[in-house]
mmCIF file of C-alpha atoms in Angstrom:
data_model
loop_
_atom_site.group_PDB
_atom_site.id
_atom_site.type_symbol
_atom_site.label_atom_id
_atom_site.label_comp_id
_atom_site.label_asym_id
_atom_site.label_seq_id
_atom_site.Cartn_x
_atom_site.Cartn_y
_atom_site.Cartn_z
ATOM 1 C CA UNK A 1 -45.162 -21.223 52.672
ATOM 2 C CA UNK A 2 -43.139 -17.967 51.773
ATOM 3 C CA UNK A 3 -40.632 -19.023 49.008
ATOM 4 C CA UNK A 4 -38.161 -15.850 48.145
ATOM 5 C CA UNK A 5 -35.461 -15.525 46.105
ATOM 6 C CA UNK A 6 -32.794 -12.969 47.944
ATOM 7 C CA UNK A 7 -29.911 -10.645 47.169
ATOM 8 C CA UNK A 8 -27.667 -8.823 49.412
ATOM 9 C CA UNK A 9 -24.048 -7.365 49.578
ATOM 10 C CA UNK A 10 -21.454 -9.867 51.408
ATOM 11 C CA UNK A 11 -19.154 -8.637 53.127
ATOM 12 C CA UNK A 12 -17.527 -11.898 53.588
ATOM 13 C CA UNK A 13 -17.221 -12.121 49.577
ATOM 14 C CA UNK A 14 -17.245 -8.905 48.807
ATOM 15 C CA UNK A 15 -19.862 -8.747 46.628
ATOM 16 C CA UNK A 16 -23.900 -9.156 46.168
ATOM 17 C CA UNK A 17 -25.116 -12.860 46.176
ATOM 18 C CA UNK A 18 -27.968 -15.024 45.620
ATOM 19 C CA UNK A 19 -29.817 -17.117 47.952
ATOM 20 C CA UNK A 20 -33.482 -19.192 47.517
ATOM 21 C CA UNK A 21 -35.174 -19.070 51.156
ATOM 22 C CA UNK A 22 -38.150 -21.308 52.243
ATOM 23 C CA UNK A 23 -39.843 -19.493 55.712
ATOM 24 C CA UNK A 24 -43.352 -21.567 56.923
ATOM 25 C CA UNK A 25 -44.685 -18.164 58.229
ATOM 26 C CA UNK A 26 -47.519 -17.781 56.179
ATOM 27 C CA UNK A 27 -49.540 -21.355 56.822
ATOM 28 C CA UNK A 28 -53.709 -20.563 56.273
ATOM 29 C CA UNK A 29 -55.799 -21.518 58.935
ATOM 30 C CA UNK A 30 -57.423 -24.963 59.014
ATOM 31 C CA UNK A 31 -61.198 -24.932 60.006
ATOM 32 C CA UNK A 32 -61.747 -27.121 63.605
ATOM 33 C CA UNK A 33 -58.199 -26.802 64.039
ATOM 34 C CA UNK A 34 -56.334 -24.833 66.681
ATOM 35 C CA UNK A 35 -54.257 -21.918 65.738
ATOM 36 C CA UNK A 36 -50.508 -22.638 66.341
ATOM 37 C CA UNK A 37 -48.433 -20.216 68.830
ATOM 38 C CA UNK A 38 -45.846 -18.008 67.125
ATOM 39 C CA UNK A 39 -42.592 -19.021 67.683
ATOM 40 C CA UNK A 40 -39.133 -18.464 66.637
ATOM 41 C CA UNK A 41 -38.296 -20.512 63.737
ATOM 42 C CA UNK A 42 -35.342 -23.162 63.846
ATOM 43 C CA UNK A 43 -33.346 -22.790 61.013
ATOM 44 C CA UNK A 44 -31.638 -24.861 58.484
ATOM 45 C CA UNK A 45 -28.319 -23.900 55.813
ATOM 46 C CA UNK A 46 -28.824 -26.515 53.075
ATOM 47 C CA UNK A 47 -25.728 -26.803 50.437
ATOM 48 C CA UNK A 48 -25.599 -27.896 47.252
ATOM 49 C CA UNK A 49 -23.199 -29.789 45.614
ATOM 50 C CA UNK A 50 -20.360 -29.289 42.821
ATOM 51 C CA UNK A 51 -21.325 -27.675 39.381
ATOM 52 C CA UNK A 52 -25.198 -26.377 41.228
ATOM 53 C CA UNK A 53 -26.559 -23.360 42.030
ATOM 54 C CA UNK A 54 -29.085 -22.014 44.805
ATOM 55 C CA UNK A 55 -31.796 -23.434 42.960
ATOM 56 C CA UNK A 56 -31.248 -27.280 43.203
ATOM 57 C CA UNK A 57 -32.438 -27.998 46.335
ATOM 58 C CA UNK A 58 -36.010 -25.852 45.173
ATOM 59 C CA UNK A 59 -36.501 -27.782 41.891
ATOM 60 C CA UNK A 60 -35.165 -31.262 42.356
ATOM 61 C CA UNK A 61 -35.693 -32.415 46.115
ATOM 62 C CA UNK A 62 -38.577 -32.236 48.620
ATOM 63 C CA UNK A 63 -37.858 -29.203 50.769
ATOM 64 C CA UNK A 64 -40.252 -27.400 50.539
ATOM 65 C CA UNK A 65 -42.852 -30.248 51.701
ATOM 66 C CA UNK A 66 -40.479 -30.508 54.272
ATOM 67 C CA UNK A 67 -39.941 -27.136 55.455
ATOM 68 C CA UNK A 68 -43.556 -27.092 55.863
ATOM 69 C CA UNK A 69 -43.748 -29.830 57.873
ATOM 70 C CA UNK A 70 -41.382 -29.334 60.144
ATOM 71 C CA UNK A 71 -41.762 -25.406 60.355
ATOM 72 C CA UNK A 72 -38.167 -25.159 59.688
ATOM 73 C CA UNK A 73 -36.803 -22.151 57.960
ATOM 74 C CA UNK A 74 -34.304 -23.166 54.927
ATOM 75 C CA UNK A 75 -31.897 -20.980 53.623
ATOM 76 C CA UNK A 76 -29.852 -22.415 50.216
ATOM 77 C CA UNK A 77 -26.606 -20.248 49.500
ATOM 78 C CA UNK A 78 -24.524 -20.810 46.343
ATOM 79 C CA UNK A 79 -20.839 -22.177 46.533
ATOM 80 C CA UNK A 80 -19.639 -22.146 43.015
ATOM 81 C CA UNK A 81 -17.655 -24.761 43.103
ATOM 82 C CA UNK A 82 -15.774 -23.550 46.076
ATOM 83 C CA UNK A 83 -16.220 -26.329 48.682
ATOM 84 C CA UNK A 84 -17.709 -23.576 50.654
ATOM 85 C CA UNK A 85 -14.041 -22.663 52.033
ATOM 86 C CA UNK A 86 -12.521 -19.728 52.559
ATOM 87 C CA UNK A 87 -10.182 -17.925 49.416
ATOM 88 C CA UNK A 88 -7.771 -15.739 51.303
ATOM 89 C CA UNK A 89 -6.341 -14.834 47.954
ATOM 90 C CA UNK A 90 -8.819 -13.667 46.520
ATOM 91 C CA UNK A 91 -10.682 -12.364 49.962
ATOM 92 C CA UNK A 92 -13.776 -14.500 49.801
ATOM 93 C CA UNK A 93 -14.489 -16.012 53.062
ATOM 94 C CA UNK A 94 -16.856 -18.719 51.961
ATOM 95 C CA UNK A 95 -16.730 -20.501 55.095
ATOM 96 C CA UNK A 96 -16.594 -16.825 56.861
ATOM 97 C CA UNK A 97 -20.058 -16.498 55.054
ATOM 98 C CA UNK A 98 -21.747 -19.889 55.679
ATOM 99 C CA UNK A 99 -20.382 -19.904 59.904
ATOM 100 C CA UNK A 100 -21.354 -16.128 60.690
ATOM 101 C CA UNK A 101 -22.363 -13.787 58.415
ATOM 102 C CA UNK A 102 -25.265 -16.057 56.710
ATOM 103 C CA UNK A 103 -26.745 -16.129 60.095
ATOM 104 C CA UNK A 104 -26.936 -13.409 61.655
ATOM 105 C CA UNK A 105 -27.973 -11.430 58.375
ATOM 106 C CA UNK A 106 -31.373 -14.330 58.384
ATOM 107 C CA UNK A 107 -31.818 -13.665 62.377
ATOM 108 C CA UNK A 108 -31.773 -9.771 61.491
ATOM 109 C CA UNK A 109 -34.551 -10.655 58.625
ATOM 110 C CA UNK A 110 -36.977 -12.989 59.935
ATOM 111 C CA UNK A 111 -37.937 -14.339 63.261
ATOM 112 C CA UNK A 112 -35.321 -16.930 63.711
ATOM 113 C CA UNK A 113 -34.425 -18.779 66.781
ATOM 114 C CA UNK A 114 -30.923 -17.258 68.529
ATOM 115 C CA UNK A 115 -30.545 -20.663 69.882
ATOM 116 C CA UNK A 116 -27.486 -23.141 68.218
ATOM 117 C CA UNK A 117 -29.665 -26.052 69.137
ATOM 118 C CA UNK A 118 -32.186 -24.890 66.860
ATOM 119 C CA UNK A 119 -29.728 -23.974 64.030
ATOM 120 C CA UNK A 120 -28.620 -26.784 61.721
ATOM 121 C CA UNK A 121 -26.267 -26.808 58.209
ATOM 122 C CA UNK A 122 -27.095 -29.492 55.941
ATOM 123 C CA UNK A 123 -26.043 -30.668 52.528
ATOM 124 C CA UNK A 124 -25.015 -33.019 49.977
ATOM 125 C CA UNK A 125 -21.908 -33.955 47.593
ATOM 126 C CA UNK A 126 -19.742 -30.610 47.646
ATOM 127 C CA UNK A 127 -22.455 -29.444 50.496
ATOM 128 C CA UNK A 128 -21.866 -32.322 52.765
ATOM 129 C CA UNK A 129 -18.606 -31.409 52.983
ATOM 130 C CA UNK A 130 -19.048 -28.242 53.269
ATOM 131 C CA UNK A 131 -21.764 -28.589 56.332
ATOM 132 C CA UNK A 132 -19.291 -31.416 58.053
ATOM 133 C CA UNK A 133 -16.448 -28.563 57.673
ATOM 134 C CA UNK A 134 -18.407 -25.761 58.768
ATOM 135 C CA UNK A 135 -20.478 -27.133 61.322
ATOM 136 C CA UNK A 136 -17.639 -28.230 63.095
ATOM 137 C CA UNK A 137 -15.050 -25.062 62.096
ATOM 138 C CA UNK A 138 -18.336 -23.053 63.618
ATOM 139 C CA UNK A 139 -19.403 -25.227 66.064
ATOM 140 C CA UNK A 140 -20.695 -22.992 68.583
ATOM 141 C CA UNK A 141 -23.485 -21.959 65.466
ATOM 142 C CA UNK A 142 -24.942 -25.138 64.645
ATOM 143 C CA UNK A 143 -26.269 -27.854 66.754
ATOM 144 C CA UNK A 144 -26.568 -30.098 64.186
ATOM 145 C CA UNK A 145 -25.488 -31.221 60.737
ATOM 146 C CA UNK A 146 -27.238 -33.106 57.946
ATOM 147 C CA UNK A 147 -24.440 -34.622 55.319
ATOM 148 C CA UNK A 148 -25.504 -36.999 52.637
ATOM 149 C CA UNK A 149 -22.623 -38.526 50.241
ATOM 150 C CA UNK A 150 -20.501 -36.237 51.233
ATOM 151 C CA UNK A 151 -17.645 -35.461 48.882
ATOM 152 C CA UNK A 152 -14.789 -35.965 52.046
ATOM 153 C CA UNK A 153 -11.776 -35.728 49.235
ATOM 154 C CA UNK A 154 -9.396 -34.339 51.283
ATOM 155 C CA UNK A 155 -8.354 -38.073 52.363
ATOM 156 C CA UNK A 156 -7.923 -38.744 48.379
ATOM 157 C CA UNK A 157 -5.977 -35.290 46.818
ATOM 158 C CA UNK A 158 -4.098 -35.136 50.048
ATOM 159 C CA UNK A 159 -0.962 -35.103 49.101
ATOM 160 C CA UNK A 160 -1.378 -35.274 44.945
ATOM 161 C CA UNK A 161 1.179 -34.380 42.433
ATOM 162 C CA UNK A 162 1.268 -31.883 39.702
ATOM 163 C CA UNK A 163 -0.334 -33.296 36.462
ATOM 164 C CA UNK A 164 -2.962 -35.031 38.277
ATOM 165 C CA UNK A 165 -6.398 -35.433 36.699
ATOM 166 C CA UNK A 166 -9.815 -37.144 37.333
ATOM 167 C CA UNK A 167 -13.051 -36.966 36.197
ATOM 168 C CA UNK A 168 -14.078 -34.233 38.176
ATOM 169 C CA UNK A 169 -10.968 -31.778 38.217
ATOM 170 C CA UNK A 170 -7.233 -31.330 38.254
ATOM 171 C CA UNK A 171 -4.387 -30.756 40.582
ATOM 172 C CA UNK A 172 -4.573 -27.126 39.914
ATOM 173 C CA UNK A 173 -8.098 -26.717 40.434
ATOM 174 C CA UNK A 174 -7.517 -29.071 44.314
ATOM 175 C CA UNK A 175 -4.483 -26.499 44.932
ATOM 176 C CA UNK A 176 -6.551 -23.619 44.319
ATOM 177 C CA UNK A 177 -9.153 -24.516 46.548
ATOM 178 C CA UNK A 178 -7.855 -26.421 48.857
ATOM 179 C CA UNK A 179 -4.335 -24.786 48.945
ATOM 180 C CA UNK A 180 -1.063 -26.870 50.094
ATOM 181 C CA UNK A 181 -2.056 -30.418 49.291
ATOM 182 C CA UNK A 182 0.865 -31.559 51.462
ATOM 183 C CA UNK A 183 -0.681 -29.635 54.104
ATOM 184 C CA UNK A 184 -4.133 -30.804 53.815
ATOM 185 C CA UNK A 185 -4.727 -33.209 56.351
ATOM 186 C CA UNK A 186 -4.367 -31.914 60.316
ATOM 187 C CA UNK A 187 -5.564 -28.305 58.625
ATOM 188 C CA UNK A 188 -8.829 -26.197 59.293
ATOM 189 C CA UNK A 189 -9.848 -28.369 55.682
ATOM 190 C CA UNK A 190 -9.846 -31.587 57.384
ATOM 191 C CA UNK A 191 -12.556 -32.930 58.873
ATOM 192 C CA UNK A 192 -11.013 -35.667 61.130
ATOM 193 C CA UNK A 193 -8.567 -32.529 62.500
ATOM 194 C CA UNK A 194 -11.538 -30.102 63.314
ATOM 195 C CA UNK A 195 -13.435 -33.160 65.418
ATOM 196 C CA UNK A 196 -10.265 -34.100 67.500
ATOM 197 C CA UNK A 197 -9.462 -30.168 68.222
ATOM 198 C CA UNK A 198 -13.512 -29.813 69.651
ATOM 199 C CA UNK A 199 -13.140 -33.221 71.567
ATOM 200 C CA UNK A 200 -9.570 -32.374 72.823
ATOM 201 C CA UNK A 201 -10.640 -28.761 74.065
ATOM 202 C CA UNK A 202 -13.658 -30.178 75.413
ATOM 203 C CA UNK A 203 -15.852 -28.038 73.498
ATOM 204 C CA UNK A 204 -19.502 -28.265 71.909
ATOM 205 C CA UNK A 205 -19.207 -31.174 68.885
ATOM 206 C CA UNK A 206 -22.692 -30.772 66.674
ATOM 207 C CA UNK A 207 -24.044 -34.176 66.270
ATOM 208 C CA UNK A 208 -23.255 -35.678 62.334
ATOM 209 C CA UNK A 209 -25.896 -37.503 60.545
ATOM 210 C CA UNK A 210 -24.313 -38.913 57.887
ATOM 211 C CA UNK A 211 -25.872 -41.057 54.547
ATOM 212 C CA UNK A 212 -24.794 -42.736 51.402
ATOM 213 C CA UNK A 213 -25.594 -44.803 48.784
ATOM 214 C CA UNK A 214 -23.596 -48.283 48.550
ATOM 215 C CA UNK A 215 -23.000 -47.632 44.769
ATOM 216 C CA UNK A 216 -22.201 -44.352 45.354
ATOM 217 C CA UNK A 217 -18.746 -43.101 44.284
ATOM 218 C CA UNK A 218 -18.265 -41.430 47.455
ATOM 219 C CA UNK A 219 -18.893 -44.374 49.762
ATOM 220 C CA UNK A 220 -14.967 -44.990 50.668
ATOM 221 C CA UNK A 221 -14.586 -41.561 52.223
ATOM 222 C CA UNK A 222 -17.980 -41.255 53.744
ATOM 223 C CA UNK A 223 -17.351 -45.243 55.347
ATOM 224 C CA UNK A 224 -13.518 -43.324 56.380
ATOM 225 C CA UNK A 225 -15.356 -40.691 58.150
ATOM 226 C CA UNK A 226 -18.293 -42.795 60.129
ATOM 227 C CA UNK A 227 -15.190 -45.299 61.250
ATOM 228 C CA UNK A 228 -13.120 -42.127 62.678
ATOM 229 C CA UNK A 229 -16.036 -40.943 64.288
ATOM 230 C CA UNK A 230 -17.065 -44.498 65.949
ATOM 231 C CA UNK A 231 -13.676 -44.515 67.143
ATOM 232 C CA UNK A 232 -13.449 -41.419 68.593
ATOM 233 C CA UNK A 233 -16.916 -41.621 70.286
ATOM 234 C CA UNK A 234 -18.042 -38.703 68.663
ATOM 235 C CA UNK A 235 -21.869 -38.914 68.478
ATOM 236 C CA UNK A 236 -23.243 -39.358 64.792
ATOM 237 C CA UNK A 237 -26.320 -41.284 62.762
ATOM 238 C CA UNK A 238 -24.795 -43.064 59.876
ATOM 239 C CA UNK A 239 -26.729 -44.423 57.119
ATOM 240 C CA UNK A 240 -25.966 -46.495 54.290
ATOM 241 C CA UNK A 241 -28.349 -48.489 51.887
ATOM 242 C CA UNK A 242 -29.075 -48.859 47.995
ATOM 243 C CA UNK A 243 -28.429 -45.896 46.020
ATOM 244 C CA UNK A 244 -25.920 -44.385 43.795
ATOM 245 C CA UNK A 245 -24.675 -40.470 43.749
ATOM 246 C CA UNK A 246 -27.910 -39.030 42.415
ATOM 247 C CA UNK A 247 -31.623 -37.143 43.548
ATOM 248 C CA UNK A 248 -33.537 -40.678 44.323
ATOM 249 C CA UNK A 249 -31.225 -40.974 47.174
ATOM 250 C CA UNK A 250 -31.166 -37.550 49.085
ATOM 251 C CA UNK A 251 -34.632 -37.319 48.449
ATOM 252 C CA UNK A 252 -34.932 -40.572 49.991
ATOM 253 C CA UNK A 253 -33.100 -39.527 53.569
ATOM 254 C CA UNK A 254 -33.764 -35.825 53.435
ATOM 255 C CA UNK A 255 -36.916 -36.085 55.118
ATOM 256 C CA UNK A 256 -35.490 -38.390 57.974
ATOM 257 C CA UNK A 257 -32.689 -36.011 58.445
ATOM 258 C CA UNK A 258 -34.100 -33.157 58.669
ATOM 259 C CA UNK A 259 -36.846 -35.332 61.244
ATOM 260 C CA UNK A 260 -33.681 -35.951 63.280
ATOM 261 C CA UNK A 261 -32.599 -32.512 63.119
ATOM 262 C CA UNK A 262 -35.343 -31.360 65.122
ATOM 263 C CA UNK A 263 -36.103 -33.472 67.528
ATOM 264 C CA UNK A 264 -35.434 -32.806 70.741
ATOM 265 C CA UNK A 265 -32.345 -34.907 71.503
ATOM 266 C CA UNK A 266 -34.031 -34.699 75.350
ATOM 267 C CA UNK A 267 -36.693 -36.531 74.069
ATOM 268 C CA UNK A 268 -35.191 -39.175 72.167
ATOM 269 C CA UNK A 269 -35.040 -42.954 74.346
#
């Protein structure tokens, strides 16, 4: 299992950024056993959520186990805090970064599948919405998305006042990130807007597997989200069992998502 640490210039942000990269490529040999074809690698964009780094997914969840297993390729970006969405302001295309760029600089470095079925963007908290957002603002790049209690705020700061505050941020911090709160929902920020464009033009939807804990602090939005997608027939997994907003939990479903992610969905009765 190679595990590398990477830098390179952006031109999405602008600037040089970090990423941690798992790529199976370098599995020893087993005696007795057969040596496995080369093939192109499927890949998979894992986020982190608010207040992490690149790192978290490395030293407090399974992935590398299950990169191995699966001989999926893993490639764990920072969004500081960002919600992985695009700052026009400040010209840092977050989303810009995670939908294109992201991908096609991995496919130029390592033997990557070309094929969207094969290309997945996973993650949880902040990350889960970031992968719902992006896999379906970029749907014609992923084929799937992993999102475990995802932080779907924009039904709850839709809309908020000046002055607001919770235990997680304010109404400035929202505005900057999310920009016109008035404006939120129907916008490219929305979740429920993105899926009813896709099904209205007809075009690709990824499938959504979806998971949260039933004392988690996110389980309103993420039960919001599964409804809207029920009744819009819009294929997804949801999960929900015991579990709060913590590492026991995604460590708990990663393993089945990802499992999901790569099946063949031709194969599945």
């Amino acid at each position: 299992m190679a595990m590398l640490q990477i830098q390179f210039f952006s031109r999405s942000l602008r600037r040089e950024v970090a990423l941690s990269a798992l790529v199976p490529l370098d599995t020893p040999p087993i005696p007795g056993q057969p040596v496995e074809e080369a093939k192109p690698l499927k890949a998979l964009y894992l986020l982190h959520g608010y207040s992490g780094n690149h790192t978290d997914w490395i030293h407090f969840s399974r992935i590398r186990e299950l990169s191995d297993k699966y001989k999926i390729a893993v490639f764990m970006p920072s969004g500081e805090n960002h919600f992985y969405l695009d700052d026009e302001d400040k010209s840092q295309l977050y989303g810009e970064f995670l939908g294109r760029e992201l991908i096609q600089f991995t496919r130029l470095m390592f033997p990557l599948s070309q094929d969207r079925k094969d290309t997945f963007i996973g993650g949880l908290s902040m990350g889960g919405y970031g992968a719902i957002r992006n896999g379906l603002k970029y749907a014609d790049q992923f084929g799937r998305i992993i999102a475990l209690s995802s932080a779907l705020i924009p039904y709850t700061i839709a809309g908020l006042s000046p002055g607001y505050q919770d235990a997680i941020a304010d109404y400035n911090y929202y505005k900057r990130v999310f920009g016109d709160l008035n404006q939120l929902l129907g916008s490219d920020k929305d979740p429920e807007a993105l899926a009813k464009q896709l099904k209205e033009q007809g075009a690709h939807i990824p499938e959504i597997y979806m998971a949260c804990g039933n004392e988690d602090f996110l389980l309103d939005v993420n039960r919001r989200f599964h409804d809207y997608l029920t009744q819009e027939e819009i294929p997804h997994r949801y999960k929900e069992s015991a579990g709060t907003h913590d590492w026991n939990f995604w460590n708990e479903y990663i393993g089945p998502a990802i499992e999901w992610a790569v099946t063949d969905p031709d194969s599945v009765t």
